[in-house]
mmCIF file of C-alpha atoms and ligand atoms in Angstrom:
data_model
loop_
_atom_site.group_PDB
_atom_site.id
_atom_site.type_symbol
_atom_site.label_atom_id
_atom_site.label_comp_id
_atom_site.label_asym_id
_atom_site.label_seq_id
_atom_site.Cartn_x
_atom_site.Cartn_y
_atom_site.Cartn_z
ATOM 1 C CA MET D 590 41.010 20.152 -3.408
ATOM 2 C CA LYS D 591 43.325 18.176 -1.141
ATOM 3 C CA LYS D 592 44.580 20.621 1.490
ATOM 4 C CA ILE D 593 42.929 23.623 3.092
ATOM 5 C CA ALA D 594 43.844 25.978 5.929
ATOM 6 C CA VAL D 595 41.715 27.786 8.494
ATOM 7 C CA PHE D 596 42.510 30.814 10.633
ATOM 8 C CA THR D 597 40.853 33.416 12.848
ATOM 9 C CA SER D 598 41.654 37.105 12.575
ATOM 10 C CA GLY D 599 40.654 40.465 14.064
ATOM 11 C CA GLY D 600 38.784 40.717 17.363
ATOM 12 C CA ASP D 601 37.940 37.277 18.713
ATOM 13 C CA ALA D 602 34.275 36.363 19.071
ATOM 14 C CA PRO D 603 32.506 33.627 21.062
ATOM 15 C CA GLY D 604 31.701 30.843 18.626
ATOM 16 C CA MET D 605 34.929 31.075 16.635
ATOM 17 C CA ASN D 606 36.008 27.755 18.166
ATOM 18 C CA ALA D 607 32.759 26.104 17.110
ATOM 19 C CA CYS D 608 33.424 27.380 13.596
ATOM 20 C CA ILE D 609 37.005 26.043 13.543
ATOM 21 C CA ARG D 610 35.665 22.704 14.737
ATOM 22 C CA ALA D 611 33.094 22.578 11.935
ATOM 23 C CA VAL D 612 35.718 23.478 9.312
ATOM 24 C CA VAL D 613 38.147 20.829 10.546
ATOM 25 C CA ARG D 614 35.579 18.055 10.868
ATOM 26 C CA THR D 615 33.835 18.824 7.566
ATOM 27 C CA ALA D 616 37.184 18.810 5.758
ATOM 28 C CA ILE D 617 38.149 15.472 7.312
ATOM 29 C CA PHE D 618 34.704 14.054 6.518
ATOM 30 C CA ARG D 619 35.307 15.076 2.897
ATOM 31 C CA GLY D 620 38.790 13.526 2.781
ATOM 32 C CA ILE D 621 40.628 16.866 2.800
ATOM 33 C CA GLU D 622 43.748 17.549 4.877
ATOM 34 C CA VAL D 623 43.203 20.571 7.083
ATOM 35 C CA TYR D 624 45.769 22.945 8.579
ATOM 36 C CA GLY D 625 45.331 25.506 11.324
ATOM 37 C CA ILE D 626 47.149 28.837 11.045
ATOM 38 C CA THR D 627 47.768 30.528 14.400
ATOM 39 C CA TYR D 628 47.749 34.323 14.927
ATOM 40 C CA GLY D 629 45.789 35.140 11.754
ATOM 41 C CA TYR D 630 47.575 36.766 8.832
ATOM 42 C CA ASP D 631 50.750 37.241 10.893
ATOM 43 C CA GLY D 632 50.870 33.483 11.403
ATOM 44 C CA MET D 633 50.394 32.953 7.686
ATOM 45 C CA ILE D 634 53.388 35.188 6.977
ATOM 46 C CA ASN D 635 55.499 33.487 9.646
ATOM 47 C CA GLY D 636 54.525 29.949 8.690
ATOM 48 C CA ASN D 637 52.654 29.152 11.940
ATOM 49 C CA ILE D 638 50.788 26.393 10.137
ATOM 50 C CA LYS D 639 50.021 22.980 11.652
ATOM 51 C CA ARG D 640 48.066 19.943 10.515
ATOM 52 C CA MET D 641 44.826 19.479 12.443
ATOM 53 C CA GLN D 642 43.054 16.233 13.216
ATOM 54 C CA SER D 643 39.556 15.549 14.453
ATOM 55 C CA HIS D 644 40.838 15.394 18.039
ATOM 56 C CA SER D 645 42.524 18.823 17.634
ATOM 57 C CA VAL D 646 39.069 20.352 17.953
ATOM 58 C CA SER D 647 37.696 18.127 20.715
ATOM 59 C CA ASN D 648 36.106 19.865 23.676
ATOM 60 C CA ILE D 649 36.223 23.381 22.204
ATOM 61 C CA ILE D 650 32.653 23.961 21.002
ATOM 62 C CA GLN D 651 31.689 25.513 24.344
ATOM 63 C CA ARG D 652 34.776 27.706 24.735
ATOM 64 C CA GLY D 653 35.039 31.433 24.015
ATOM 65 C CA GLY D 654 38.153 32.945 22.418
ATOM 66 C CA THR D 655 39.878 31.052 19.639
ATOM 67 C CA ILE D 656 42.266 28.098 19.905
ATOM 68 C CA LEU D 657 43.982 29.435 16.766
ATOM 69 C CA LYS D 658 44.657 32.798 18.475
ATOM 70 C CA SER D 659 43.968 36.045 16.690
ATOM 71 C CA ALA D 660 45.784 39.190 15.629
ATOM 72 C CA ARG D 661 45.392 42.321 13.567
ATOM 73 C CA SER D 662 48.304 42.175 11.119
ATOM 74 C CA GLU D 663 50.165 45.255 9.903
ATOM 75 C CA SER D 664 52.563 43.223 7.724
ATOM 76 C CA PHE D 665 49.727 41.704 5.703
ATOM 77 C CA ARG D 666 48.767 45.217 4.582
ATOM 78 C CA THR D 667 51.991 45.271 2.555
ATOM 79 C CA LYS D 668 52.541 43.475 -0.758
ATOM 80 C CA GLU D 669 55.770 42.050 0.636
ATOM 81 C CA GLY D 670 53.928 40.548 3.610
ATOM 82 C CA ARG D 671 51.259 39.011 1.400
ATOM 83 C CA GLN D 672 53.946 37.540 -0.894
ATOM 84 C CA LYS D 673 55.541 35.874 2.152
ATOM 85 C CA ALA D 674 52.151 34.530 3.210
ATOM 86 C CA TYR D 675 51.569 33.104 -0.274
ATOM 87 C CA ASP D 676 55.020 31.460 -0.289
ATOM 88 C CA GLN D 677 54.288 29.852 3.079
ATOM 89 C CA LEU D 678 50.924 28.504 1.934
ATOM 90 C CA LYS D 679 52.509 27.184 -1.275
ATOM 91 C CA SER D 680 55.220 25.379 0.686
ATOM 92 C CA PHE D 681 52.488 23.535 2.609
ATOM 93 C CA GLY D 682 50.527 22.844 -0.604
ATOM 94 C CA ILE D 683 47.447 24.729 0.666
ATOM 95 C CA GLU D 684 44.787 24.988 -2.060
ATOM 96 C CA GLY D 685 41.951 26.657 -0.188
ATOM 97 C CA ILE D 686 41.477 28.951 2.805
ATOM 98 C CA VAL D 687 38.737 29.523 5.355
ATOM 99 C CA ALA D 688 39.050 32.963 6.984
ATOM 100 C CA ILE D 689 37.029 33.510 10.154
ATOM 101 C CA GLY D 690 36.679 37.169 11.115
ATOM 102 C CA GLY D 691 35.080 40.510 10.340
ATOM 103 C CA ASP D 692 35.349 43.117 7.614
ATOM 104 C CA GLY D 693 39.098 43.723 8.139
ATOM 105 C CA THR D 694 39.710 40.000 7.697
ATOM 106 C CA PHE D 695 37.598 39.902 4.538
ATOM 107 C CA THR D 696 39.293 42.985 3.094
ATOM 108 C CA GLY D 697 42.639 41.204 3.480
ATOM 109 C CA ALA D 698 41.222 37.975 2.051
ATOM 110 C CA LYS D 699 39.799 39.764 -0.999
ATOM 111 C CA ILE D 700 43.093 41.495 -1.834
ATOM 112 C CA PHE D 701 45.006 38.241 -1.270
ATOM 113 C CA PHE D 702 42.657 36.315 -3.548
ATOM 114 C CA GLU D 703 42.898 38.941 -6.273
ATOM 115 C CA GLU D 704 46.698 38.868 -6.101
ATOM 116 C CA PHE D 705 47.372 35.153 -5.737
ATOM 117 C CA GLY D 706 44.145 33.355 -6.628
ATOM 118 C CA ILE D 707 43.973 30.853 -3.740
ATOM 119 C CA PRO D 708 40.254 30.064 -3.308
ATOM 120 C CA THR D 709 39.057 31.641 -0.071
ATOM 121 C CA ILE D 710 35.772 31.619 1.817
ATOM 122 C CA GLY D 711 35.042 33.684 4.909
ATOM 123 C CA CYS D 712 32.915 32.977 7.967
ATOM 124 C CA PRO D 713 31.469 36.041 9.755
ATOM 125 C CA GLY D 714 33.145 36.074 13.172
ATOM 126 C CA THR D 715 32.641 39.340 15.051
ATOM 127 C CA ILE D 716 30.504 40.457 17.962
ATOM 128 C CA ASP D 717 29.591 43.658 16.056
ATOM 129 C CA ASN D 718 27.041 42.112 13.637
ATOM 130 C CA ASP D 719 28.126 44.666 11.057
ATOM 131 C CA ILE D 720 28.629 42.346 8.078
ATOM 132 C CA TYR D 721 26.362 42.491 5.060
ATOM 133 C CA GLY D 722 25.347 39.041 3.766
ATOM 134 C CA THR D 723 24.390 37.388 7.039
ATOM 135 C CA ASP D 724 21.539 38.180 9.416
ATOM 136 C CA TYR D 725 23.797 37.573 12.394
ATOM 137 C CA THR D 726 27.517 37.234 12.894
ATOM 138 C CA ILE D 727 29.161 34.600 15.055
ATOM 139 C CA GLY D 728 29.565 35.984 18.592
ATOM 140 C CA PHE D 729 26.903 38.669 18.401
ATOM 141 C CA ASP D 730 24.225 36.734 20.292
ATOM 142 C CA THR D 731 26.647 35.865 23.098
ATOM 143 C CA ALA D 732 27.870 39.472 23.359
ATOM 144 C CA VAL D 733 24.292 40.771 23.551
ATOM 145 C CA ASN D 734 23.436 38.298 26.293
ATOM 146 C CA THR D 735 26.585 39.200 28.237
ATOM 147 C CA ALA D 736 25.722 42.894 27.996
ATOM 148 C CA LEU D 737 22.134 42.157 28.936
ATOM 149 C CA GLU D 738 23.140 40.283 32.054
ATOM 150 C CA ALA D 739 25.292 43.250 33.082
ATOM 151 C CA ILE D 740 22.465 45.711 32.404
ATOM 152 C CA ASP D 741 20.059 43.659 34.533
ATOM 153 C CA LYS D 742 22.539 43.880 37.402
ATOM 154 C CA ILE D 743 23.124 47.587 36.904
ATOM 155 C CA ARG D 744 19.360 48.129 36.929
ATOM 156 C CA ASP D 745 19.134 46.637 40.432
ATOM 157 C CA THR D 746 21.632 49.051 41.889
ATOM 158 C CA ALA D 747 20.353 51.965 39.755
ATOM 159 C CA ALA D 748 16.875 51.449 41.194
ATOM 160 C CA ALA D 749 18.163 51.066 44.748
ATOM 161 C CA HIS D 750 19.862 54.483 44.613
ATOM 162 C CA ASP D 751 17.582 56.308 42.151
ATOM 163 C CA ARG D 752 20.525 56.792 39.780
ATOM 164 C CA ILE D 753 20.865 57.408 36.075
ATOM 165 C CA PHE D 754 23.316 55.024 34.416
ATOM 166 C CA PHE D 755 24.996 55.425 31.049
ATOM 167 C CA VAL D 756 26.118 51.965 29.948
ATOM 168 C CA GLU D 757 28.577 51.833 27.060
ATOM 169 C CA VAL D 758 28.597 48.739 24.885
ATOM 170 C CA MET D 759 30.896 47.686 22.040
ATOM 171 C CA GLY D 760 30.096 47.466 18.337
ATOM 172 C CA ARG D 761 32.638 49.785 16.725
ATOM 173 C CA ASP D 762 30.576 51.739 14.121
ATOM 174 C CA SER D 763 27.518 49.554 14.529
ATOM 175 C CA GLY D 764 24.631 49.963 16.971
ATOM 176 C CA TYR D 765 23.390 46.364 16.797
ATOM 177 C CA ILE D 766 24.626 45.310 20.231
ATOM 178 C CA ALA D 767 23.246 48.499 21.806
ATOM 179 C CA VAL D 768 19.852 48.101 20.148
ATOM 180 C CA GLU D 769 19.331 44.460 21.095
ATOM 181 C CA CYS D 770 20.522 44.722 24.682
ATOM 182 C CA GLY D 771 18.660 48.024 24.958
ATOM 183 C CA ILE D 772 15.386 46.408 23.937
ATOM 184 C CA GLY D 773 16.045 43.281 26.008
ATOM 185 C CA GLY D 774 17.163 45.277 29.040
ATOM 186 C CA GLY D 775 14.322 47.776 28.903
ATOM 187 C CA ALA D 776 16.633 50.764 28.468
ATOM 188 C CA GLU D 777 15.075 54.216 28.704
ATOM 189 C CA PHE D 778 17.271 55.412 25.842
ATOM 190 C CA VAL D 779 19.544 53.776 23.289
ATOM 191 C CA MET D 780 22.136 55.867 21.450
ATOM 192 C CA VAL D 781 23.566 54.464 18.243
ATOM 193 C CA PRO D 782 25.770 55.763 15.427
ATOM 194 C CA GLU D 783 23.194 54.949 12.747
ATOM 195 C CA THR D 784 20.672 57.535 13.964
ATOM 196 C CA GLU D 785 21.124 61.086 15.170
ATOM 197 C CA THR D 786 21.207 61.219 18.960
ATOM 198 C CA ASP D 787 18.805 63.823 20.310
ATOM 199 C CA LEU D 788 20.422 64.935 23.561
ATOM 200 C CA LYS D 789 17.807 67.635 24.085
ATOM 201 C CA LYS D 790 15.116 64.972 24.232
ATOM 202 C CA VAL D 791 17.153 62.947 26.729
ATOM 203 C CA VAL D 792 17.701 66.005 28.916
ATOM 204 C CA LYS D 793 14.007 66.899 28.819
ATOM 205 C CA SER D 794 12.974 63.386 29.813
ATOM 206 C CA LEU D 795 15.504 63.174 32.600
ATOM 207 C CA LYS D 796 14.339 66.505 34.004
ATOM 208 C CA ASN D 797 10.850 65.056 34.278
ATOM 209 C CA LEU D 798 12.124 61.778 35.633
ATOM 210 C CA ARG D 799 10.994 62.098 39.240
ATOM 211 C CA LYS D 800 7.402 62.367 38.092
ATOM 212 C CA SER D 801 7.428 58.967 36.437
ATOM 213 C CA LYS D 802 10.369 56.840 37.581
ATOM 214 C CA SER D 803 13.412 57.441 39.672
ATOM 215 C CA SER D 804 16.168 55.559 37.856
ATOM 216 C CA SER D 805 17.176 55.162 34.260
ATOM 217 C CA ILE D 806 19.403 53.052 32.029
ATOM 218 C CA ILE D 807 20.778 54.684 28.911
ATOM 219 C CA VAL D 808 22.647 52.360 26.561
ATOM 220 C CA VAL D 809 25.340 54.052 24.491
ATOM 221 C CA ALA D 810 26.950 52.344 21.495
ATOM 222 C CA GLU D 811 30.688 53.087 21.558
ATOM 223 C CA GLY D 812 30.514 54.582 18.044
ATOM 224 C CA ASP D 813 27.801 57.157 18.798
ATOM 225 C CA GLU D 814 28.473 60.495 17.112
ATOM 226 C CA GLU D 815 28.015 62.396 20.413
ATOM 227 C CA GLY D 816 31.044 60.603 21.890
ATOM 228 C CA ASN D 817 31.585 57.864 24.437
ATOM 229 C CA ALA D 818 29.329 57.293 27.449
ATOM 230 C CA GLU D 819 31.467 59.438 29.759
ATOM 231 C CA LEU D 820 31.356 62.409 27.379
ATOM 232 C CA ILE D 821 27.646 62.037 26.754
ATOM 233 C CA MET D 822 26.940 61.758 30.468
ATOM 234 C CA ASP D 823 28.881 64.992 31.092
ATOM 235 C CA LYS D 824 26.914 66.838 28.394
ATOM 236 C CA VAL D 825 23.578 65.578 29.704
ATOM 237 C CA LYS D 826 24.425 66.153 33.370
ATOM 238 C CA ASP D 827 25.402 69.748 32.623
ATOM 239 C CA LYS D 828 22.085 70.443 30.967
ATOM 240 C CA VAL D 829 19.923 68.599 33.484
ATOM 241 C CA ASN D 830 21.661 70.650 36.165
ATOM 242 C CA ASP D 831 19.935 68.993 39.121
ATOM 243 C CA GLU D 832 22.011 68.265 42.216
ATOM 244 C CA ASP D 833 19.543 65.633 43.412
ATOM 245 C CA LYS D 834 20.185 63.452 40.377
ATOM 246 C CA GLU D 835 23.131 61.110 40.459
ATOM 247 C CA PHE D 836 24.771 60.074 37.202
ATOM 248 C CA LYS D 837 27.043 57.047 36.729
ATOM 249 C CA VAL D 838 28.885 55.472 33.799
ATOM 250 C CA THR D 839 29.681 51.805 33.231
ATOM 251 C CA THR D 840 31.774 50.783 30.228
ATOM 252 C CA LEU D 841 31.308 47.074 29.674
ATOM 253 C CA GLY D 842 34.360 46.697 27.399
ATOM 254 C CA HIS D 843 36.005 43.385 26.554
ATOM 255 C CA ILE D 844 33.824 41.335 28.881
ATOM 256 C CA GLN D 845 31.454 41.332 25.884
ATOM 257 C CA ARG D 846 33.980 39.407 23.795
ATOM 258 C CA GLY D 847 34.448 36.470 26.156
ATOM 259 C CA GLY D 848 32.449 33.640 27.661
ATOM 260 C CA ASN D 849 30.794 30.476 26.495
ATOM 261 C CA PRO D 850 28.973 30.958 23.192
ATOM 262 C CA THR D 851 25.190 30.722 23.267
ATOM 263 C CA ALA D 852 23.427 27.873 21.471
ATOM 264 C CA ARG D 853 22.514 30.281 18.682
ATOM 265 C CA ASP D 854 26.164 31.220 18.123
ATOM 266 C CA ARG D 855 27.356 27.620 18.248
ATOM 267 C CA VAL D 856 24.817 26.546 15.641
ATOM 268 C CA LEU D 857 25.467 29.539 13.379
ATOM 269 C CA ALA D 858 29.231 28.973 13.646
ATOM 270 C CA SER D 859 28.877 25.278 12.842
ATOM 271 C CA ARG D 860 26.657 25.985 9.842
ATOM 272 C CA CYS D 861 28.997 28.630 8.444
ATOM 273 C CA GLY D 862 32.076 26.462 9.012
ATOM 274 C CA MET D 863 30.544 23.509 7.201
ATOM 275 C CA ALA D 864 29.257 25.755 4.392
ATOM 276 C CA ALA D 865 32.705 27.280 3.908
ATOM 277 C CA VAL D 866 34.318 23.898 3.310
ATOM 278 C CA GLU D 867 31.439 22.629 1.144
ATOM 279 C CA GLY D 868 31.646 25.902 -0.790
ATOM 280 C CA LEU D 869 35.358 25.475 -1.484
ATOM 281 C CA ILE D 870 34.707 21.929 -2.704
ATOM 282 C CA ASN D 871 31.946 23.204 -5.000
ATOM 283 C CA GLY D 872 34.094 25.951 -6.505
ATOM 284 C CA GLU D 873 32.847 28.950 -4.512
ATOM 285 C CA SER D 874 35.470 31.553 -3.659
ATOM 286 C CA ASN D 875 36.183 35.165 -2.750
ATOM 287 C CA CYS D 876 32.976 35.197 -0.721
ATOM 288 C CA MET D 877 31.532 34.658 2.753
ATOM 289 C CA ALA D 878 29.269 31.863 3.942
ATOM 290 C CA GLY D 879 26.489 33.387 6.035
ATOM 291 C CA VAL D 880 22.888 32.710 7.017
ATOM 292 C CA VAL D 881 20.133 34.898 5.571
ATOM 293 C CA ASN D 882 16.471 34.275 6.429
ATOM 294 C CA GLY D 883 17.436 30.911 7.895
ATOM 295 C CA ASP D 884 19.311 29.640 4.831
ATOM 296 C CA VAL D 885 23.024 29.359 4.126
ATOM 297 C CA THR D 886 24.116 31.832 1.451
ATOM 298 C CA TYR D 887 27.357 32.924 -0.195
ATOM 299 C CA THR D 888 27.931 36.673 -0.563
ATOM 300 C CA SER D 889 30.919 38.141 -2.403
ATOM 301 C CA PHE D 890 33.585 39.723 -0.205
ATOM 302 C CA GLU D 891 33.031 42.861 -2.230
ATOM 303 C CA ASP D 892 29.413 43.112 -1.038
ATOM 304 C CA CYS D 893 30.228 42.007 2.519
ATOM 305 C CA ILE D 894 32.754 44.814 2.832
ATOM 306 C CA GLY D 895 31.133 47.426 0.608
ATOM 307 C CA LYS D 896 27.470 47.245 1.594
ATOM 308 C CA THR D 897 26.148 48.403 4.928
ATOM 309 C CA LYS D 898 23.747 46.463 7.092
ATOM 310 C CA PRO D 899 21.185 48.947 8.428
ATOM 311 C CA LEU D 900 19.529 48.496 11.791
ATOM 312 C CA LYS D 901 16.049 47.037 11.596
ATOM 313 C CA GLY D 902 13.353 49.690 11.411
ATOM 314 C CA ASP D 903 11.036 47.965 13.871
ATOM 315 C CA HIS D 904 13.882 47.711 16.381
ATOM 316 C CA LEU D 905 14.287 51.476 16.308
ATOM 317 C CA LYS D 906 10.533 51.912 16.597
ATOM 318 C CA LEU D 907 10.454 49.576 19.593
ATOM 319 C CA ILE D 908 13.090 51.628 21.348
ATOM 320 C CA GLU D 909 11.098 54.793 20.740
ATOM 321 C CA ILE D 910 7.822 53.294 21.948
ATOM 322 C CA LEU D 911 9.174 51.399 24.922
ATOM 323 C CA SER D 912 11.552 54.080 26.224
ATOM 324 C CA ILE D 913 10.855 56.907 28.711
HETATM 325 O O1 F6P Q 149 35.246 44.322 16.354
HETATM 326 C C1 F6P Q 149 35.078 43.782 17.623
HETATM 327 C C2 F6P Q 149 35.422 44.798 18.683
HETATM 328 O O2 F6P Q 149 35.240 44.197 19.951
HETATM 329 C C3 F6P Q 149 34.655 46.123 18.598
HETATM 330 O O3 F6P Q 149 33.342 46.027 19.107
HETATM 331 C C4 F6P Q 149 35.553 47.037 19.356
HETATM 332 O O4 F6P Q 149 35.398 48.362 18.921
HETATM 333 C C5 F6P Q 149 36.931 46.525 19.017
HETATM 334 O O5 F6P Q 149 36.771 45.189 18.579
HETATM 335 C C6 F6P Q 149 37.918 46.556 20.145
HETATM 336 O O6 F6P Q 149 39.146 46.139 19.653
HETATM 337 P P1 F6P Q 149 40.401 45.796 20.548
HETATM 338 O O7 F6P Q 149 40.170 44.463 21.176
HETATM 339 O O8 F6P Q 149 41.543 45.767 19.599
HETATM 340 O O9 F6P Q 149 40.495 46.867 21.582
#
């Protein structure tokens, strides 16, 4: 393998830059020319492909976002778009690809590999931590810590005014961010899509609130089946029906996607980036480099996309025991 390309796709995640850096420097260390594709699959189709050197990735390990930009491509969903992307890669002589992103990115990579056969390895870059085949995804730890910092601040003002706050966090269909910042932030309730949300229980506890404590933090994962935080708050408020209780909603939103990656994310990203390049050299393909139980592993795209990663049982237990 003489030339490889790297790109980021889907929602950006803190640590993607550290991963790009590891890919570029490992490739150079191994005597491979490395190219950066900007704007994900759209950039591949449009030929936004540039040679990268060691200095191209200087001073980025600590930066959030992605120097290669990101996009969610509609054109790549079409056969015509993928053909154009293949033609572009061929014209640059690219023989291997490292795709940094989440399940949408890997779905595209799998189809592309099956159609055109260019060896491809993925690195799990998403704050959602919803990818099978890695204990954690790049960006998750940073997002949890960002949400946690916000929850700590909300708790101060919640306590000062005896208010009940519904805090909505990201995660798409996954409750991982909600669970970890809920445990870390001492939330009274955590609502996630993976388990049925018992609003009756929440209402009952909030009705009794004055007896035990005066303020509450309820963390709501954006994918919860009862709706978003605003909707859930309305339902609960209606049932609690107590004019003395004040309810507020805070939606943390895209703040969770930015910021300097934590040490844990930088190390994970660097390990996955190096493993992706080493994997390509050793003939691995159509799979993702992740870290399971502390060790680097390769998991087929098929499993990464097709299998679900359940929440940890003891996490759910902790929430139950430590809540209201
Ligand atoms: O997948 C990452 C993520 O931040 C999800 O948690 C969220 O649902 C989604 O992306 C938001 O996407 P966008 O930035 O396109 O609004």
